[in-house]
């Protein structure tokens, strides 16, 4: 929609409130509301002022004034607010220079799309994320000088087969056996359908919803692929909708990659393809029906994967999932159909338009705008420099003998390792000023100071199991 169409739409729908939203640096949606009387044609150029010093990873208090400028193309009606509310996603700008703010994740995504076009390689990058998540009935946690604990619970939890539930009716999926039993084992079919239909009512195309492998309500809802920036916008709506639908049912959703010990974690397998003038560039007559362009793109992902993980797997908890020897795709190889490789070529269809590559390492704790942009930049670097991906690995990587596995590189073992890799390998992200040196350095600094070091300093409950009687 254009600005005048947004205003007409708001009048037609009897909108009373406008909610302005934007993404902070680490990846949490922020908002403030204004009465509909404050929204006019000029608002889409002048924007709304706010204090950026209170936003994580942004401005200091002596330079805090910033603008958020609504994008009329993002207008949607919030499905949860009692008062009719129009939501507009905004872009962040400096109030003095009017220039976009380099640490605005949405601006990074816009620049990634612009850079793709400038290369002449293609004009559209399609992104299709498969974000997994858990639905829990209860979550409690605390940390202090003398105490640290967490406790999650679910009516589906395999550990609850002996709990008094007056009555306990059983049918709780065993560890690693949650894929795809029908109800009554699957207890969240109706809730996931409500999530799916709410997304569709917002204009977000959904391909399917289902229970995932783990016990205790692990699930997945897949959105149909869209251009990069549009998918970044959809990803924030996706998390918002799922959390709020669950909340309405007195449940909670988490995109934390590894909330349970001893069962599968949540990944976000990310499909990517590049098109030019309506034609797919990844279809060809090479391995698994790929083109040279696609193979070079895979080469770029594999070359830069360790640095990418600092953005696509950006939490310390991410690396509880990325552990060698388990099912997570930590081995940096590619293959057709083989789900044990970090990069897979889906083989459901031979159609050229369906040909894409699937990067399986990312998880849903990431900031979608930044993660999708970083993956695209790695793919483009591979294409521009014709980086060969090596030979495909069409074996079950987890069955390889140690001497053969030693030749397969691995993803980082910790967030700190990933951040160090990003510090050394970031030139591919700086092309076209998509990611700036300031963004990279601030990202590393923020993650080290706010996440890596605080985790290092705190005793872990399991250390008491191991060492208290020493």
Coordinates of N, CA and C in Angstrom, one line a residue, residues 296-400:
X296 N 28.7 -23.0 -6.5 CA 29.5 -21.9 -6.0 C 28.9 -21.3 -4.7
X297 N 27.6 -21.1 -4.7 CA 26.9 -20.6 -3.6 C 27.1 -21.5 -2.4
X298 N 27.0 -22.8 -2.6 CA 27.3 -23.7 -1.5 C 28.7 -23.6 -1.0
X299 N 29.6 -23.4 -1.9 CA 31.0 -23.2 -1.6 C 31.2 -22.0 -0.7
X300 N 30.5 -20.9 -0.9 CA 30.5 -19.7 -0.1 C 30.0 -20.0 1.3
X301 N 28.9 -20.7 1.4 CA 28.4 -21.1 2.7 C 29.4 -21.9 3.5
X302 N 29.9 -22.9 2.9 CA 30.9 -23.8 3.6 C 32.1 -23.1 4.0
X303 N 32.6 -22.2 3.1 CA 33.8 -21.5 3.4 C 33.6 -20.5 4.6
X304 N 32.5 -19.9 4.7 CA 32.2 -18.8 5.7 C 31.4 -19.3 6.9
X305 N 31.1 -20.6 6.9 CA 30.1 -21.1 7.9 C 30.4 -20.8 9.3
X306 N 31.7 -20.9 9.7 CA 32.1 -20.6 11.1 C 31.8 -19.2 11.5
X307 N 32.1 -18.2 10.6 CA 31.7 -16.8 10.8 C 30.2 -16.6 10.8
X308 N 29.5 -17.3 9.8 CA 28.1 -17.1 9.7 C 27.4 -17.5 11.0
X309 N 27.9 -18.6 11.7 CA 27.3 -19.1 12.9 C 27.2 -18.0 14.0
X310 N 28.1 -17.0 14.0 CA 28.0 -15.9 15.0 C 26.7 -15.1 14.8
X311 N 26.1 -15.2 13.6 CA 24.9 -14.5 13.3 C 23.7 -15.4 13.2
X312 N 23.9 -16.6 12.6 CA 22.8 -17.5 12.4 C 22.5 -18.4 13.6
X313 N 23.5 -18.5 14.5 CA 23.4 -19.3 15.8 C 23.9 -18.4 16.9
X314 N 23.2 -17.3 17.3 CA 23.9 -16.2 18.0 C 23.7 -16.3 19.5
X315 N 23.4 -17.5 20.1 CA 23.3 -17.6 21.5 C 24.2 -18.6 22.1
X316 N 24.6 -18.5 23.3 CA 25.4 -19.6 24.0 C 24.6 -20.9 23.9
X317 N 23.3 -20.8 24.1 CA 22.5 -22.1 24.0 C 22.5 -22.7 22.7
X318 N 22.7 -22.0 21.6 CA 22.8 -22.5 20.3 C 23.8 -23.7 20.2
X319 N 24.8 -23.6 20.9 CA 25.9 -24.6 20.8 C 25.7 -25.8 21.7
X320 N 24.6 -25.8 22.5 CA 24.1 -27.0 23.1 C 23.4 -27.9 22.1
X321 N 23.0 -27.3 21.0 CA 22.4 -28.1 19.9 C 23.5 -28.5 18.9
X322 N 24.4 -27.6 18.6 CA 25.5 -27.9 17.7 C 26.6 -28.7 18.3
X323 N 26.3 -30.0 18.6 CA 27.3 -30.8 19.2 C 27.7 -32.0 18.3
X324 N 28.9 -32.2 18.0 CA 29.3 -33.3 17.1 C 28.9 -34.7 17.6
X325 N 28.4 -35.6 16.7 CA 28.1 -36.9 17.1 C 26.6 -37.1 17.3
X326 N 25.8 -36.0 17.3 CA 24.4 -36.0 17.5 C 23.7 -35.7 16.1
X327 N 22.5 -35.3 16.1 CA 21.8 -35.1 14.9 C 21.9 -33.8 14.3
X328 N 22.4 -32.8 15.0 CA 22.5 -31.4 14.5 C 23.6 -31.4 13.4
X329 N 23.3 -30.6 12.4 CA 24.2 -30.5 11.2 C 25.5 -29.7 11.5
X330 N 26.4 -30.2 12.2 CA 27.7 -29.5 12.5 C 28.8 -29.7 11.5
X331 N 28.6 -30.8 10.7 CA 29.7 -31.1 9.7 C 29.5 -30.3 8.4
X332 N 30.6 -29.6 8.0 CA 30.5 -28.7 6.9 C 30.7 -29.4 5.6
X333 N 29.6 -30.0 5.2 CA 29.6 -30.7 3.9 C 28.3 -30.5 3.2
X334 N 28.1 -31.0 2.0 CA 26.8 -30.8 1.3 C 26.4 -32.1 0.7
X335 N 25.1 -32.3 0.4 CA 24.7 -33.5 -0.1 C 23.2 -33.4 -0.6
X336 N 22.8 -34.2 -1.6 CA 21.4 -34.3 -1.9 C 20.7 -35.3 -1.0
X337 N 19.6 -34.8 -0.5 CA 18.7 -35.6 0.4 C 19.3 -35.9 1.8
X338 N 20.6 -36.0 1.9 CA 21.3 -36.4 3.2 C 21.1 -35.3 4.2
X339 N 20.3 -35.6 5.2 CA 20.0 -34.6 6.2 C 21.1 -34.4 7.3
X340 N 22.1 -35.2 7.2 CA 23.2 -35.1 8.2 C 24.3 -34.1 7.7
X341 N 24.1 -33.5 6.5 CA 25.1 -32.5 6.0 C 24.6 -31.1 6.4
X342 N 25.5 -30.2 6.5 CA 25.2 -28.8 6.9 C 24.4 -28.1 5.7
X343 N 24.7 -28.5 4.5 CA 24.0 -28.0 3.3 C 23.3 -29.2 2.6
X344 N 22.0 -29.2 2.4 CA 21.3 -30.2 1.7 C 20.7 -29.6 0.5
X345 N 20.5 -30.5 -0.5 CA 19.7 -30.1 -1.7 C 18.4 -30.9 -1.7
X346 N 17.3 -30.2 -1.3 CA 16.1 -30.9 -1.3 C 15.7 -31.6 -2.6
X347 N 15.2 -32.8 -2.6 CA 15.0 -33.5 -3.9 C 13.5 -33.9 -4.1
X348 N 12.6 -33.1 -3.5 CA 11.2 -33.4 -3.6 C 10.7 -33.2 -5.0
X349 N 11.3 -32.3 -5.8 CA 10.8 -32.0 -7.1 C 12.0 -31.7 -8.0
X350 N 11.9 -32.1 -9.3 CA 12.9 -31.8 -10.3 C 12.6 -30.5 -11.0
X351 N 11.5 -29.8 -10.7 CA 11.2 -28.6 -11.3 C 12.3 -27.5 -11.0
X352 N 12.6 -26.8 -12.1 CA 13.7 -25.8 -12.0 C 13.3 -24.7 -10.9
X353 N 12.0 -24.4 -10.8 CA 11.7 -23.3 -9.9 C 11.8 -23.8 -8.4
X354 N 11.8 -25.1 -8.2 CA 11.9 -25.6 -6.8 C 13.3 -25.9 -6.4
X355 N 14.3 -25.7 -7.3 CA 15.7 -26.0 -7.0 C 16.3 -24.9 -6.1
X356 N 16.8 -25.3 -5.0 CA 17.3 -24.4 -4.0 C 18.3 -25.2 -3.1
X357 N 19.0 -24.4 -2.3 CA 19.9 -25.1 -1.3 C 19.4 -24.8 0.1
X358 N 19.6 -25.8 1.0 CA 19.1 -25.7 2.3 C 20.2 -25.7 3.3
X359 N 20.4 -24.6 4.0 CA 21.5 -24.4 5.0 C 20.8 -24.9 6.3
X360 N 21.3 -26.0 6.9 CA 20.6 -26.6 8.0 C 21.2 -26.2 9.4
X361 N 22.3 -25.5 9.4 CA 22.9 -25.2 10.7 C 22.2 -24.1 11.5
X362 N 21.6 -23.1 10.9 CA 21.0 -22.0 11.7 C 19.9 -22.5 12.7
X363 N 19.6 -21.6 13.7 CA 18.5 -21.9 14.6 C 17.7 -20.7 14.8
X364 N 16.4 -20.8 15.3 CA 15.5 -19.7 15.3 C 15.7 -18.7 16.4
X365 N 16.8 -18.8 17.2 CA 17.1 -17.7 18.1 C 17.7 -16.5 17.4
X366 N 18.0 -16.6 16.1 CA 18.7 -15.5 15.4 C 17.7 -14.4 15.0
X367 N 18.3 -13.2 14.7 CA 17.7 -12.1 14.2 C 17.5 -12.3 12.7
X368 N 16.3 -12.6 12.2 CA 16.1 -13.0 10.8 C 16.6 -12.0 9.8
X369 N 16.5 -10.7 10.0 CA 17.0 -9.8 9.0 C 18.5 -10.0 8.8
X370 N 19.2 -10.1 9.9 CA 20.7 -10.2 9.8 C 21.1 -11.6 9.4
X371 N 20.4 -12.6 9.8 CA 20.8 -14.0 9.5 C 20.6 -14.2 8.0
X372 N 19.4 -13.9 7.5 CA 19.2 -14.1 6.0 C 20.1 -13.3 5.2
X373 N 20.4 -12.1 5.6 CA 21.4 -11.2 4.9 C 22.8 -11.8 4.9
X374 N 23.2 -12.3 6.0 CA 24.6 -12.9 6.1 C 24.7 -14.2 5.2
X375 N 23.6 -15.0 5.2 CA 23.7 -16.2 4.4 C 23.7 -15.8 2.9
X376 N 22.9 -14.8 2.5 CA 23.0 -14.3 1.1 C 24.3 -13.8 0.8
X377 N 25.0 -13.1 1.6 CA 26.3 -12.5 1.3 C 27.3 -13.6 1.2
X378 N 27.2 -14.7 2.0 CA 28.1 -15.8 1.8 C 27.9 -16.5 0.5
X379 N 26.6 -16.7 0.1 CA 26.3 -17.3 -1.2 C 26.9 -16.5 -2.3
X380 N 26.7 -15.1 -2.3 CA 27.2 -14.3 -3.3 C 28.7 -14.3 -3.4
X381 N 29.3 -14.3 -2.3 CA 30.8 -14.4 -2.3 C 31.3 -15.7 -3.0
X382 N 30.6 -16.8 -2.7 CA 30.9 -18.0 -3.4 C 30.7 -17.9 -4.9
X383 N 29.6 -17.3 -5.3 CA 29.4 -17.2 -6.7 C 30.4 -16.2 -7.4
X384 N 30.6 -15.1 -6.8 CA 31.5 -14.1 -7.4 C 33.0 -14.6 -7.5
X385 N 33.4 -15.4 -6.5 CA 34.7 -15.9 -6.5 C 34.9 -17.4 -7.0
X386 N 33.7 -17.9 -7.5 CA 33.7 -19.3 -8.0 C 34.3 -20.3 -7.0
X387 N 33.8 -20.3 -5.8 CA 34.4 -21.1 -4.7 C 33.8 -22.5 -4.9
X388 N 34.7 -23.5 -5.2 CA 34.3 -24.9 -5.3 C 33.9 -25.5 -4.0
X389 N 32.8 -26.2 -3.9 CA 32.4 -26.8 -2.6 C 33.0 -28.1 -2.3
X390 N 33.9 -28.6 -3.2 CA 34.4 -29.9 -3.0 C 33.5 -31.0 -3.4
X391 N 33.8 -32.2 -3.1 CA 32.9 -33.4 -3.4 C 31.8 -33.5 -2.5
X392 N 30.6 -33.9 -2.9 CA 29.5 -34.1 -2.0 C 29.7 -35.3 -1.1
X393 N 29.0 -35.3 0.0 CA 29.2 -36.4 0.9 C 27.8 -37.1 1.1
X394 N 27.7 -38.2 0.3 CA 26.4 -38.9 0.2 C 26.4 -40.1 1.1
X395 N 27.1 -40.0 2.2 CA 27.0 -41.0 3.3 C 26.4 -40.4 4.5
X396 N 26.0 -41.3 5.4 CA 25.6 -40.9 6.7 C 26.8 -40.4 7.5
X397 N 26.9 -39.1 7.7 CA 28.1 -38.6 8.3 C 28.4 -39.2 9.7
X398 N 27.3 -39.5 10.4 CA 27.4 -40.0 11.8 C 27.9 -41.5 11.8
X399 N 27.9 -42.1 10.6 CA 28.5 -43.5 10.6 C 29.9 -43.5 10.0
X400 N 30.5 -42.4 9.7 CA 31.8 -42.4 9.1 C 32.8 -42.8 10.1

